[in-house]
mmCIF file of C-alpha atoms in Angstrom:
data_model
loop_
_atom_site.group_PDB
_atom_site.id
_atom_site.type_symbol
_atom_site.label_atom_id
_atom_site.label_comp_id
_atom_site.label_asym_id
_atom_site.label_seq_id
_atom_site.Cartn_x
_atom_site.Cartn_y
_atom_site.Cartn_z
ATOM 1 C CA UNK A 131 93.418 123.385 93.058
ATOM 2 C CA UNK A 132 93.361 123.627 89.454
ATOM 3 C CA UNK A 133 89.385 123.122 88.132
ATOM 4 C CA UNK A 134 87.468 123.993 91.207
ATOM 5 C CA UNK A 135 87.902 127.997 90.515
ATOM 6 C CA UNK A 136 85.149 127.603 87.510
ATOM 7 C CA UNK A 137 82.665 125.729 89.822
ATOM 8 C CA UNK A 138 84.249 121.970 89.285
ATOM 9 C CA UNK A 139 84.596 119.446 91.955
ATOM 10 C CA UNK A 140 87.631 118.524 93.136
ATOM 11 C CA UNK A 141 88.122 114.907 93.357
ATOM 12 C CA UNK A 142 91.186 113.505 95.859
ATOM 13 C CA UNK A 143 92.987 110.206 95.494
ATOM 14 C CA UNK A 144 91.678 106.904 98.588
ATOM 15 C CA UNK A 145 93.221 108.047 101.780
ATOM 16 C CA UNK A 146 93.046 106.523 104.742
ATOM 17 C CA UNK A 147 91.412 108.673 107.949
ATOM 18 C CA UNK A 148 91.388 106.673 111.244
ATOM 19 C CA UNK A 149 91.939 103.355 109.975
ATOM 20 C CA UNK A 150 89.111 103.742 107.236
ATOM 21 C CA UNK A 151 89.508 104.511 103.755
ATOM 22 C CA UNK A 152 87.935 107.746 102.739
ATOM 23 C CA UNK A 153 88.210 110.230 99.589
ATOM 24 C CA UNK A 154 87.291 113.855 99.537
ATOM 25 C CA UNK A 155 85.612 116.219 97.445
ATOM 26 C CA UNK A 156 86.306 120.176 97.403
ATOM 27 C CA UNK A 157 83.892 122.500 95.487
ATOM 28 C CA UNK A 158 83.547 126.068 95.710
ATOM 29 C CA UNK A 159 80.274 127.735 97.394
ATOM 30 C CA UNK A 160 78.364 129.714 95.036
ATOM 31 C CA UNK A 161 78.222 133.688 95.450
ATOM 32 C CA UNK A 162 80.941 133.211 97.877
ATOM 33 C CA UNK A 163 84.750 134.222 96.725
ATOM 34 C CA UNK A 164 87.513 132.035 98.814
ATOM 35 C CA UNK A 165 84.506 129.794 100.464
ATOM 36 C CA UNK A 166 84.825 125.751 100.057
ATOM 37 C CA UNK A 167 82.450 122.560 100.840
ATOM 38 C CA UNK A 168 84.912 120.277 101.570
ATOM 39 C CA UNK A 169 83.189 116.603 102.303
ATOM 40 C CA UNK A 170 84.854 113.520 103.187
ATOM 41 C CA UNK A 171 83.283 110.423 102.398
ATOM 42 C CA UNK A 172 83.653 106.731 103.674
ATOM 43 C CA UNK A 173 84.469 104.259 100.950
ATOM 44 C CA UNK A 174 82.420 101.675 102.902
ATOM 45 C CA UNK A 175 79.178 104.285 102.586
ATOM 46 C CA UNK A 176 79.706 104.759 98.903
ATOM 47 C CA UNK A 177 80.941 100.738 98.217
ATOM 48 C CA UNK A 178 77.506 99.921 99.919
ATOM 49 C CA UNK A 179 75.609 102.413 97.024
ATOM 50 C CA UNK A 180 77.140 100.545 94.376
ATOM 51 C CA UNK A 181 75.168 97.613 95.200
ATOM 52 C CA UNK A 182 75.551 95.279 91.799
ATOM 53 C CA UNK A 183 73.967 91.794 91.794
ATOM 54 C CA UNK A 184 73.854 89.079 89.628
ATOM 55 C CA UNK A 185 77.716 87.890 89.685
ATOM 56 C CA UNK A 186 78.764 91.418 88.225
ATOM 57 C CA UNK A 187 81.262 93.549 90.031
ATOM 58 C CA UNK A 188 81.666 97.002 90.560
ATOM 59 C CA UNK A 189 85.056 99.614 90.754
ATOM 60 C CA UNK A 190 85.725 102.739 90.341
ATOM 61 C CA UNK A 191 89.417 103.051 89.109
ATOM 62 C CA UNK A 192 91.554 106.194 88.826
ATOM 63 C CA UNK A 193 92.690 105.965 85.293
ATOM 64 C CA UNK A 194 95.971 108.153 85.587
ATOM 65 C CA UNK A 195 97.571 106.017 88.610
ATOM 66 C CA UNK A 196 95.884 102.542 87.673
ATOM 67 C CA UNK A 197 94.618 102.201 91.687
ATOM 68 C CA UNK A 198 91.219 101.030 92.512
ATOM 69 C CA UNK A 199 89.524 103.990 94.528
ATOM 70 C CA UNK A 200 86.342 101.746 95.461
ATOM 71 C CA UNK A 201 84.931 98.459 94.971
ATOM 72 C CA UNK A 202 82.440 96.011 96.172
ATOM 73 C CA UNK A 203 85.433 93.817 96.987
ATOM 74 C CA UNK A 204 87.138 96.074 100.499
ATOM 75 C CA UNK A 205 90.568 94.208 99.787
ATOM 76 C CA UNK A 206 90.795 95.408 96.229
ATOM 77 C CA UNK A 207 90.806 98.960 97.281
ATOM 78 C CA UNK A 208 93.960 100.887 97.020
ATOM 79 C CA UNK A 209 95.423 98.401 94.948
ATOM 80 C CA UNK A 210 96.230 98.111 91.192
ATOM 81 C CA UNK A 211 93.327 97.484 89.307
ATOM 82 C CA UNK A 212 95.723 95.104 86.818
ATOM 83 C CA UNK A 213 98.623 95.460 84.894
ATOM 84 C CA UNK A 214 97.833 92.978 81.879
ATOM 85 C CA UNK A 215 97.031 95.464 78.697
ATOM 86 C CA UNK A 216 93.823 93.415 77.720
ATOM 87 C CA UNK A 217 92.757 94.063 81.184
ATOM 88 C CA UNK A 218 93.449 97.602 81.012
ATOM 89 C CA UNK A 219 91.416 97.977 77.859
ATOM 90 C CA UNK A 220 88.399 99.233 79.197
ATOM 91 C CA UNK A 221 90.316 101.861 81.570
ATOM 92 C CA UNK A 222 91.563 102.882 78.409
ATOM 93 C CA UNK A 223 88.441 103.117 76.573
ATOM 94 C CA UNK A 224 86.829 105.220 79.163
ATOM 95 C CA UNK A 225 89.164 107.755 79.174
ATOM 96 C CA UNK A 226 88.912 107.644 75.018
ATOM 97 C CA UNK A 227 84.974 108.343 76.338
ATOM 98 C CA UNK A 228 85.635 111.293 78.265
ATOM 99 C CA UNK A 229 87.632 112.859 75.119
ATOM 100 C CA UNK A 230 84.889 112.788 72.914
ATOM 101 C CA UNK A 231 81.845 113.324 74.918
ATOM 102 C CA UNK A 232 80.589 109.853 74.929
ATOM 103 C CA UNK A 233 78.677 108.449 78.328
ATOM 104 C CA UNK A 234 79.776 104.928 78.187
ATOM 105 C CA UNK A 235 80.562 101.927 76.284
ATOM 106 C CA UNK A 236 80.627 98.273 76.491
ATOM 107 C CA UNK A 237 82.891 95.532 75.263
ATOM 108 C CA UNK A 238 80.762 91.967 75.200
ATOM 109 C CA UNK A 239 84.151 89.664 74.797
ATOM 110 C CA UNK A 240 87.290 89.686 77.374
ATOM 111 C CA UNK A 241 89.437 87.285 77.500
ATOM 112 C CA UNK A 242 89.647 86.247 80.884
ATOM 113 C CA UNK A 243 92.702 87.359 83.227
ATOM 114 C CA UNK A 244 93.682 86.216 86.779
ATOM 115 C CA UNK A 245 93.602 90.077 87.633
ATOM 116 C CA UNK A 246 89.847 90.670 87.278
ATOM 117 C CA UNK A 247 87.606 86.773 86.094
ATOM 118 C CA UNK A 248 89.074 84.197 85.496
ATOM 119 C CA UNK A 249 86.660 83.250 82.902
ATOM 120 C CA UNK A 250 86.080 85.272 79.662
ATOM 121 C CA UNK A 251 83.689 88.227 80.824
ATOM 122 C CA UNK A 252 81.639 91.252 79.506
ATOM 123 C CA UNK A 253 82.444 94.785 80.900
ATOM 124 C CA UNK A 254 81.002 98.194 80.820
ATOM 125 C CA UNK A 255 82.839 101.543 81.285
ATOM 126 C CA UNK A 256 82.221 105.168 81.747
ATOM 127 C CA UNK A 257 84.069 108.420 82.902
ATOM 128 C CA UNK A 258 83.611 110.066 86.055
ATOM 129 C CA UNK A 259 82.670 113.524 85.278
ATOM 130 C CA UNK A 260 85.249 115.995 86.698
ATOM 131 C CA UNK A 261 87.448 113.754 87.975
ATOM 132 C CA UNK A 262 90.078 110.756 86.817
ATOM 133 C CA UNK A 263 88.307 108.267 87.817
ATOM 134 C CA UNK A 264 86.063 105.462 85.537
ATOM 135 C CA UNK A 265 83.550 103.287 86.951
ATOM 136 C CA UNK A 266 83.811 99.729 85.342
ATOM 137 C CA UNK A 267 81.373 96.828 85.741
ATOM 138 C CA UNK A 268 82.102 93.273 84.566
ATOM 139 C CA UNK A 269 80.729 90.142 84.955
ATOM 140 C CA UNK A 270 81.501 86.471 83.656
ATOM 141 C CA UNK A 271 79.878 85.607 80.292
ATOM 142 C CA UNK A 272 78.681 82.367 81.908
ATOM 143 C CA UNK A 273 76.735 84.604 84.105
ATOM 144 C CA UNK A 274 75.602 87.230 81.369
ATOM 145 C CA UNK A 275 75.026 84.270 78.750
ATOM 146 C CA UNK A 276 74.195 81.655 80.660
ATOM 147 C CA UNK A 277 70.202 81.243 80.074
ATOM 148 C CA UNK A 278 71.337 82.056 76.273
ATOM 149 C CA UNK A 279 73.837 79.325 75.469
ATOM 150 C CA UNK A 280 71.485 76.892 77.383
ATOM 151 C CA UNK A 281 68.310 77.704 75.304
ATOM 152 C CA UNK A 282 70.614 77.520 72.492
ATOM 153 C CA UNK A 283 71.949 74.337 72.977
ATOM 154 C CA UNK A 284 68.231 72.523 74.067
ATOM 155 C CA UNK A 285 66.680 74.604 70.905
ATOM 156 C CA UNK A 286 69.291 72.625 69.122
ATOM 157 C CA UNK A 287 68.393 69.339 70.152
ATOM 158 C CA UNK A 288 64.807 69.678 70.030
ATOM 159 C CA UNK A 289 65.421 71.262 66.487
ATOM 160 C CA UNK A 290 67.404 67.844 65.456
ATOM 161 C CA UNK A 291 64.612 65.593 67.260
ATOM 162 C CA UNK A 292 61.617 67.385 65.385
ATOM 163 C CA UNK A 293 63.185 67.167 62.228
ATOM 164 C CA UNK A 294 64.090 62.957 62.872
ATOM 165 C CA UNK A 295 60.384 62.805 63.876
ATOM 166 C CA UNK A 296 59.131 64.319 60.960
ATOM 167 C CA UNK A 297 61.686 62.196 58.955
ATOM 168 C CA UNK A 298 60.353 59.071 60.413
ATOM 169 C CA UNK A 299 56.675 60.082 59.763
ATOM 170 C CA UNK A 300 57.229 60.786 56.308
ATOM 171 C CA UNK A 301 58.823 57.342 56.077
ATOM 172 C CA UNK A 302 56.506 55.615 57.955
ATOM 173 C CA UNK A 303 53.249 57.308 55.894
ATOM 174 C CA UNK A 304 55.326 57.117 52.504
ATOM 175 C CA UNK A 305 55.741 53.605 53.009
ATOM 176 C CA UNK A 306 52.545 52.606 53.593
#
């Protein structure tokens, strides 16, 4: 398996083992020519790990086939992740990521999409290190912006009934 000879981790696609959805890892043992760890994992052990709160959601995505490998969500799992390009942006991005070195990135303004929210939303993005997966996290902006737009929007008001106040003292003391 082409990566794993160097010391890399090989990373398999979501297969399913017994009726439950696992994924496996291969890496060589160290000192130890033609020796293997080879680990299976439960998706359900490493969807509990991912543990995001708040309205935000977690996947991890294989960017070369498009399927979700994990998520919070058990029924989007071996699935496509979405097919929309705007949607897709952020798969694309992370993969940009992994070309030139950078951890992660974040873009704060999707247009919403029946695939992932249905509401505009903000997402984040990385690469997986050796492997083809990304890990995205998005949430809806009315979840991220929420407390924002609504101190906004009372600052606002108060702003406009200070300024009639002081408007109506000044007319009141000006007159007299």
């Amino acid at each position: 398996v082409e990566g794993i000879a160097n010391g890399g981790v090989y990373t398999s696609d979501t297969y399913m083992l017994n009726e439950q959805a696992v994924v496996g890892f291969v890496s060589p043992v160290p000192e130890e020519s033609n020796r293997y760890f080879v680990l299976e994992a439960s998706l359900e052990g490493i969807r509990q790990s991912l543990g995001v709160r708040g309205g935000r959601q977690a996947q991890i995505v294989n960017s070369r086939t498009n399927e979700v490998v994990m998520s919070e969500d058990p029924a989007a799992e071996l699935s496509p992740y979405a097919e929309d390009e705007d949607a897709l942006e952020p798969v694309r991005r992370a993969e940009a990521l992994r070309e030139n070195g950078t951890a992660s990135g974040v873009i704060a303004e999707m247009p919403g999409s029946e695939e992932v929210v249905n509401e505009p939303y903000t997402v984040g993005y990385a690469p997986i290190e050796d492997s083809e997966w990304v890990a995205i996290v998005y949430s809806p902006q009315s979840a991220e912006f929420g407390f924002v737009n609504t101190i906004s929007e009372y600052g606002l008001y108060a702003t406009i009934f200070a300024v009639l106040i002081i408007g109506i003292a000044g007319a009141v003391i000006g007159y007299s």
